[in-house]
Every structure is written in structure tokens, then in C-alpha cells.
PDB file of N, CA and C in Angstrom:
ATOM      1  N   MET A   1     131.265 120.747 113.968  1.00 84.00           N
ATOM      2  CA  MET A   1     129.975 121.190 114.450  1.00 84.00           C
ATOM      3  C   MET A   1     128.891 120.438 113.666  1.00 84.00           C
ATOM      4  N   PRO A   2     127.912 119.862 114.378  1.00 88.00           N
ATOM      5  CA  PRO A   2     126.866 119.101 113.686  1.00 88.00           C
ATOM      6  C   PRO A   2     125.915 120.005 112.913  1.00 88.00           C
ATOM      7  N   ASP A   3     125.374 119.445 111.856  1.00 92.00           N
ATOM      8  CA  ASP A   3     124.366 120.144 111.063  1.00 92.00           C
ATOM      9  C   ASP A   3     122.985 119.762 111.565  1.00 92.00           C
ATOM     10  N   ALA A   4     122.008 120.636 111.333  1.00 94.00           N
ATOM     11  CA  ALA A   4     120.619 120.333 111.677  1.00 94.00           C
ATOM     12  C   ALA A   4     120.029 119.444 110.590  1.00 94.00           C
ATOM     13  N   LEU A   5     119.406 118.366 111.000  1.00 94.00           N
ATOM     14  CA  LEU A   5     118.715 117.472 110.080  1.00 94.00           C
ATOM     15  C   LEU A   5     117.227 117.750 110.228  1.00 94.00           C
ATOM     16  N   VAL A   6     116.677 118.500 109.290  1.00 94.00           N
ATOM     17  CA  VAL A   6     115.262 118.866 109.320  1.00 94.00           C
ATOM     18  C   VAL A   6     114.496 117.877 108.464  1.00 94.00           C
ATOM     19  N   SER A   7     113.530 117.224 109.077  1.00 90.00           N
ATOM     20  CA  SER A   7     112.722 116.239 108.365  1.00 90.00           C
ATOM     21  C   SER A   7     111.396 116.092 109.084  1.00 90.00           C
ATOM     22  N   ASN A   8     110.457 115.462 108.413  1.00 88.00           N
ATOM     23  CA  ASN A   8     109.178 115.164 109.026  1.00 88.00           C
ATOM     24  C   ASN A   8     109.419 114.295 110.255  1.00 88.00           C
ATOM     25  N   ALA A   9     108.659 114.524 111.299  1.00 86.00           N
ATOM     26  CA  ALA A   9     108.840 113.788 112.548  1.00 86.00           C
ATOM     27  C   ALA A   9     108.751 112.275 112.345  1.00 86.00           C
ATOM     28  N   TRP A  10     107.952 111.823 111.380  1.00 82.00           N
ATOM     29  CA  TRP A  10     107.839 110.386 111.091  1.00 82.00           C
ATOM     30  C   TRP A  10     109.161 109.822 110.583  1.00 82.00           C
ATOM     31  N   HIS A  11     109.885 110.606 109.790  1.00 84.00           N
ATOM     32  CA  HIS A  11     111.098 110.124 109.142  1.00 84.00           C
ATOM     33  C   HIS A  11     112.358 110.298 109.990  1.00 84.00           C
ATOM     34  N   LEU A  12     112.302 111.136 110.981  1.00 89.00           N
ATOM     35  CA  LEU A  12     113.516 111.558 111.678  1.00 89.00           C
ATOM     36  C   LEU A  12     114.312 110.435 112.350  1.00 89.00           C
ATOM     37  N   PRO A  13     113.715 109.489 113.055  1.00 90.00           N
ATOM     38  CA  PRO A  13     114.545 108.434 113.660  1.00 90.00           C
ATOM     39  C   PRO A  13     115.353 107.659 112.619  1.00 90.00           C
ATOM     40  N   ARG A  14     114.712 107.289 111.520  1.00 90.00           N
ATOM     41  CA  ARG A  14     115.408 106.541 110.462  1.00 90.00           C
ATOM     42  C   ARG A  14     116.453 107.419 109.786  1.00 90.00           C
ATOM     43  N   ALA A  15     116.093 108.664 109.483  1.00 92.00           N
ATOM     44  CA  ALA A  15     117.020 109.566 108.802  1.00 92.00           C
ATOM     45  C   ALA A  15     118.247 109.855 109.667  1.00 92.00           C
ATOM     46  N   THR A  16     118.030 110.082 110.954  1.00 94.00           N
ATOM     47  CA  THR A  16     119.148 110.345 111.863  1.00 94.00           C
ATOM     48  C   THR A  16     120.094 109.152 111.910  1.00 94.00           C
ATOM     49  N   ALA A  17     119.533 107.951 112.013  1.00 94.00           N
ATOM     50  CA  ALA A  17     120.372 106.748 112.047  1.00 94.00           C
ATOM     51  C   ALA A  17     121.169 106.595 110.751  1.00 94.00           C
ATOM     52  N   ASN A  18     120.548 106.890 109.620  1.00 94.00           N
ATOM     53  CA  ASN A  18     121.251 106.781 108.338  1.00 94.00           C
ATOM     54  C   ASN A  18     122.395 107.787 108.231  1.00 94.00           C
ATOM     55  N   PHE A  19     122.166 109.016 108.657  1.00 95.00           N
ATOM     56  CA  PHE A  19     123.216 110.028 108.598  1.00 95.00           C
ATOM     57  C   PHE A  19     124.366 109.667 109.530  1.00 95.00           C
ATOM     58  N   LYS A  20     124.041 109.198 110.738  1.00 95.00           N
ATOM     59  CA  LYS A  20     125.097 108.814 111.683  1.00 95.00           C
ATOM     60  C   LYS A  20     125.872 107.607 111.177  1.00 95.00           C
ATOM     61  N   ALA A  21     125.188 106.657 110.534  1.00 97.00           N
ATOM     62  CA  ALA A  21     125.871 105.488 109.966  1.00 97.00           C
ATOM     63  C   ALA A  21     126.841 105.897 108.863  1.00 97.00           C
ATOM     64  N   ALA A  22     126.541 107.012 108.196  1.00 96.00           N
ATOM     65  CA  ALA A  22     127.416 107.516 107.140  1.00 96.00           C
ATOM     66  C   ALA A  22     128.545 108.377 107.706  1.00 96.00           C
ATOM     67  N   GLY A  23     128.589 108.512 109.040  1.00 95.00           N
ATOM     68  CA  GLY A  23     129.661 109.264 109.673  1.00 95.00           C
ATOM     69  C   GLY A  23     129.417 110.755 109.765  1.00 95.00           C
ATOM     70  N   LEU A  24     128.184 111.183 109.589  1.00 94.00           N
ATOM     71  CA  LEU A  24     127.854 112.606 109.655  1.00 94.00           C
ATOM     72  C   LEU A  24     127.227 112.941 111.003  1.00 94.00           C
ATOM     73  N   ALA A  25     127.674 114.027 111.604  1.00 95.00           N
ATOM     74  CA  ALA A  25     127.113 114.475 112.877  1.00 95.00           C
ATOM     75  C   ALA A  25     125.912 115.365 112.597  1.00 95.00           C
ATOM     76  N   VAL A  26     124.757 114.974 113.128  1.00 95.00           N
ATOM     77  CA  VAL A  26     123.542 115.752 112.906  1.00 95.00           C
ATOM     78  C   VAL A  26     122.813 115.971 114.225  1.00 95.00           C
ATOM     79  N   VAL A  27     122.050 117.048 114.258  1.00 95.00           N
ATOM     80  CA  VAL A  27     121.148 117.335 115.365  1.00 95.00           C
ATOM     81  C   VAL A  27     119.738 117.242 114.798  1.00 95.00           C
ATOM     82  N   PRO A  28     118.904 116.316 115.293  1.00 94.00           N
ATOM     83  CA  PRO A  28     117.548 116.176 114.764  1.00 94.00           C
ATOM     84  C   PRO A  28     116.718 117.437 114.993  1.00 94.00           C
ATOM     85  N   ALA A  29     116.005 117.865 113.956  1.00 94.00           N
ATOM     86  CA  ALA A  29     115.119 119.029 114.033  1.00 94.00           C
ATOM     87  C   ALA A  29     113.780 118.646 113.396  1.00 94.00           C
ATOM     88  N   PRO A  30     112.893 118.023 114.186  1.00 92.00           N
ATOM     89  CA  PRO A  30     111.635 117.526 113.624  1.00 92.00           C
ATOM     90  C   PRO A  30     110.659 118.635 113.259  1.00 92.00           C
ATOM     91  N   MET A  31     109.812 118.339 112.288  1.00 90.00           N
ATOM     92  CA  MET A  31     108.718 119.229 111.887  1.00 90.00           C
ATOM     93  C   MET A  31     107.584 118.355 111.382  1.00 90.00           C
ATOM     94  N   GLY A  32     106.417 118.930 111.168  1.00 83.00           N
ATOM     95  CA  GLY A  32     105.291 118.194 110.602  1.00 83.00           C
ATOM     96  C   GLY A  32     104.723 117.135 111.521  1.00 83.00           C
ATOM     97  N   PHE A  33     104.583 117.444 112.800  1.00 79.00           N
ATOM     98  CA  PHE A  33     104.012 116.486 113.739  1.00 79.00           C
ATOM     99  C   PHE A  33     102.551 116.212 113.412  1.00 79.00           C
ATOM    100  N   SER A  34     102.113 114.993 113.683  1.00 71.00           N
ATOM    101  CA  SER A  34     100.703 114.640 113.528  1.00 71.00           C
ATOM    102  C   SER A  34      99.991 114.912 114.843  1.00 71.00           C
ATOM    103  N   ILE A  35      98.806 115.459 114.742  1.00 71.00           N
ATOM    104  CA  ILE A  35      98.011 115.754 115.929  1.00 71.00           C
ATOM    105  C   ILE A  35      96.802 114.834 115.913  1.00 71.00           C
ATOM    106  N   SER A  36      96.575 114.164 117.023  1.00 68.00           N
ATOM    107  CA  SER A  36      95.423 113.274 117.087  1.00 68.00           C
ATOM    108  C   SER A  36      94.455 113.741 118.161  1.00 68.00           C
ATOM    109  N   THR A  37      93.219 113.312 118.002  1.00 67.00           N
ATOM    110  CA  THR A  37      92.207 113.625 119.004  1.00 67.00           C
ATOM    111  C   THR A  37      92.052 112.426 119.923  1.00 67.00           C
ATOM    112  N   ASN A  38      91.568 112.655 121.092  1.00 70.00           N
ATOM    113  CA  ASN A  38      91.373 111.575 122.050  1.00 70.00           C
ATOM    114  C   ASN A  38      89.891 111.315 122.294  1.00 70.00           C
ATOM    115  N   ASP A  39      89.090 111.460 121.278  1.00 75.00           N
ATOM    116  CA  ASP A  39      87.672 111.185 121.443  1.00 75.00           C
ATOM    117  C   ASP A  39      87.327 109.812 120.862  1.00 75.00           C
ATOM    118  N   PHE A  40      86.114 109.374 121.064  1.00 76.00           N
ATOM    119  CA  PHE A  40      85.675 108.045 120.641  1.00 76.00           C
ATOM    120  C   PHE A  40      85.818 107.843 119.136  1.00 76.00           C
ATOM    121  N   ILE A  41      85.574 108.866 118.352  1.00 75.00           N
ATOM    122  CA  ILE A  41      85.649 108.773 116.888  1.00 75.00           C
ATOM    123  C   ILE A  41      87.051 108.351 116.439  1.00 75.00           C
ATOM    124  N   ALA A  42      88.058 108.727 117.185  1.00 70.00           N
ATOM    125  CA  ALA A  42      89.438 108.401 116.804  1.00 70.00           C
ATOM    126  C   ALA A  42      89.693 106.896 116.787  1.00 70.00           C
ATOM    127  N   PHE A  43      88.855 106.119 117.469  1.00 74.00           N
ATOM    128  CA  PHE A  43      89.061 104.673 117.541  1.00 74.00           C
ATOM    129  C   PHE A  43      88.271 103.891 116.501  1.00 74.00           C
ATOM    130  N   LEU A  44      87.482 104.575 115.686  1.00 79.00           N
ATOM    131  CA  LEU A  44      86.730 103.911 114.625  1.00 79.00           C
ATOM    132  C   LEU A  44      87.591 103.790 113.372  1.00 79.00           C
ATOM    133  N   PRO A  45      87.449 102.694 112.618  1.00 84.00           N
ATOM    134  CA  PRO A  45      88.217 102.547 111.380  1.00 84.00           C
ATOM    135  C   PRO A  45      87.906 103.675 110.393  1.00 84.00           C
ATOM    136  N   SER A  46      88.933 104.145 109.704  1.00 83.00           N
ATOM    137  CA  SER A  46      88.736 105.200 108.709  1.00 83.00           C
ATOM    138  C   SER A  46      89.872 105.158 107.693  1.00 83.00           C
ATOM    139  N   ALA A  47      89.656 105.804 106.576  1.00 87.00           N
ATOM    140  CA  ALA A  47      90.689 105.867 105.541  1.00 87.00           C
ATOM    141  C   ALA A  47      91.919 106.626 106.041  1.00 87.00           C
ATOM    142  N   SER A  48      91.704 107.690 106.794  1.00 81.00           N
ATOM    143  CA  SER A  48      92.853 108.455 107.288  1.00 81.00           C
ATOM    144  C   SER A  48      93.671 107.634 108.287  1.00 81.00           C
ATOM    145  N   ALA A  49      93.014 106.807 109.085  1.00 79.00           N
ATOM    146  CA  ALA A  49      93.742 105.947 110.023  1.00 79.00           C
ATOM    147  C   ALA A  49      94.578 104.917 109.268  1.00 79.00           C
ATOM    148  N   LEU A  50      94.034 104.397 108.174  1.00 86.00           N
ATOM    149  CA  LEU A  50      94.793 103.455 107.352  1.00 86.00           C
ATOM    150  C   LEU A  50      96.031 104.134 106.767  1.00 86.00           C
ATOM    151  N   SER A  51      95.882 105.379 106.358  1.00 85.00           N
ATOM    152  CA  SER A  51      97.012 106.131 105.819  1.00 85.00           C
ATOM    153  C   SER A  51      98.102 106.320 106.875  1.00 85.00           C
ATOM    154  N   VAL A  52      97.698 106.662 108.088  1.00 78.00           N
ATOM    155  CA  VAL A  52      98.663 106.848 109.173  1.00 78.00           C
ATOM    156  C   VAL A  52      99.370 105.528 109.475  1.00 78.00           C
ATOM    157  N   SER A  53      98.618 104.434 109.508  1.00 81.00           N
ATOM    158  CA  SER A  53      99.219 103.119 109.755  1.00 81.00           C
ATOM    159  C   SER A  53     100.208 102.754 108.656  1.00 81.00           C
ATOM    160  N   SER A  54      99.859 103.052 107.423  1.00 85.00           N
ATOM    161  CA  SER A  54     100.746 102.754 106.296  1.00 85.00           C
ATOM    162  C   SER A  54     102.051 103.529 106.407  1.00 85.00           C
ATOM    163  N   ARG A  55     101.960 104.807 106.789  1.00 78.00           N
ATOM    164  CA  ARG A  55     103.175 105.611 106.955  1.00 78.00           C
ATOM    165  C   ARG A  55     104.046 105.062 108.074  1.00 78.00           C
ATOM    166  N   ALA A  56     103.415 104.678 109.181  1.00 76.00           N
ATOM    167  CA  ALA A  56     104.173 104.148 110.313  1.00 76.00           C
ATOM    168  C   ALA A  56     104.876 102.848 109.937  1.00 76.00           C
ATOM    169  N   LEU A  57     104.182 101.956 109.248  1.00 81.00           N
ATOM    170  CA  LEU A  57     104.786 100.690 108.844  1.00 81.00           C
ATOM    171  C   LEU A  57     105.901 100.898 107.825  1.00 81.00           C
ATOM    172  N   HIS A  58     105.753 101.883 106.965  1.00 77.00           N
ATOM    173  CA  HIS A  58     106.795 102.187 105.978  1.00 77.00           C
ATOM    174  C   HIS A  58     108.092 102.596 106.670  1.00 77.00           C
ATOM    175  N   GLU A  59     107.972 103.360 107.754  1.00 67.00           N
ATOM    176  CA  GLU A  59     109.156 103.847 108.461  1.00 67.00           C
ATOM    177  C   GLU A  59     109.851 102.747 109.243  1.00 67.00           C
ATOM    178  N   TRP A  60     109.116 101.760 109.724  1.00 66.00           N
ATOM    179  CA  TRP A  60     109.715 100.729 110.567  1.00 66.00           C
ATOM    180  C   TRP A  60     109.677  99.411 109.868  1.00 66.00           C
TER     181      TRP A  60
END
């Protein structure tokens, strides 16, 4: 029976692949989703956007 792999949604694809490569059966259980707004301000450069980009690049 597979175990639940609970991790931040950003980390889950990489973590799931690593566990499966190690021969462990897991069921992904994401948490900590990021919520974004769809207004004009969201498209302006900001420190928080740089942080999100850094996290995304770290994962891939």
C-alpha cells in the first residue's frame, strides 16, 4: 500500500519522482499552494515575484 507524500506543492513533482526512483510507492498529497491575483499589479516587477521565480527555478 502506498504512503502519502505530503510536501509543498512546489516540491511535490520532484519529491514524487525521487521517491519513485528509490522504489517507494507514494501518493502525492500537496499542500501550501500559492495564490496569485489576476490584476494589473501582478505583472509589475516586485521583490515577491523575484522570490517566486527563484523558488520555481530551484525546483526545475
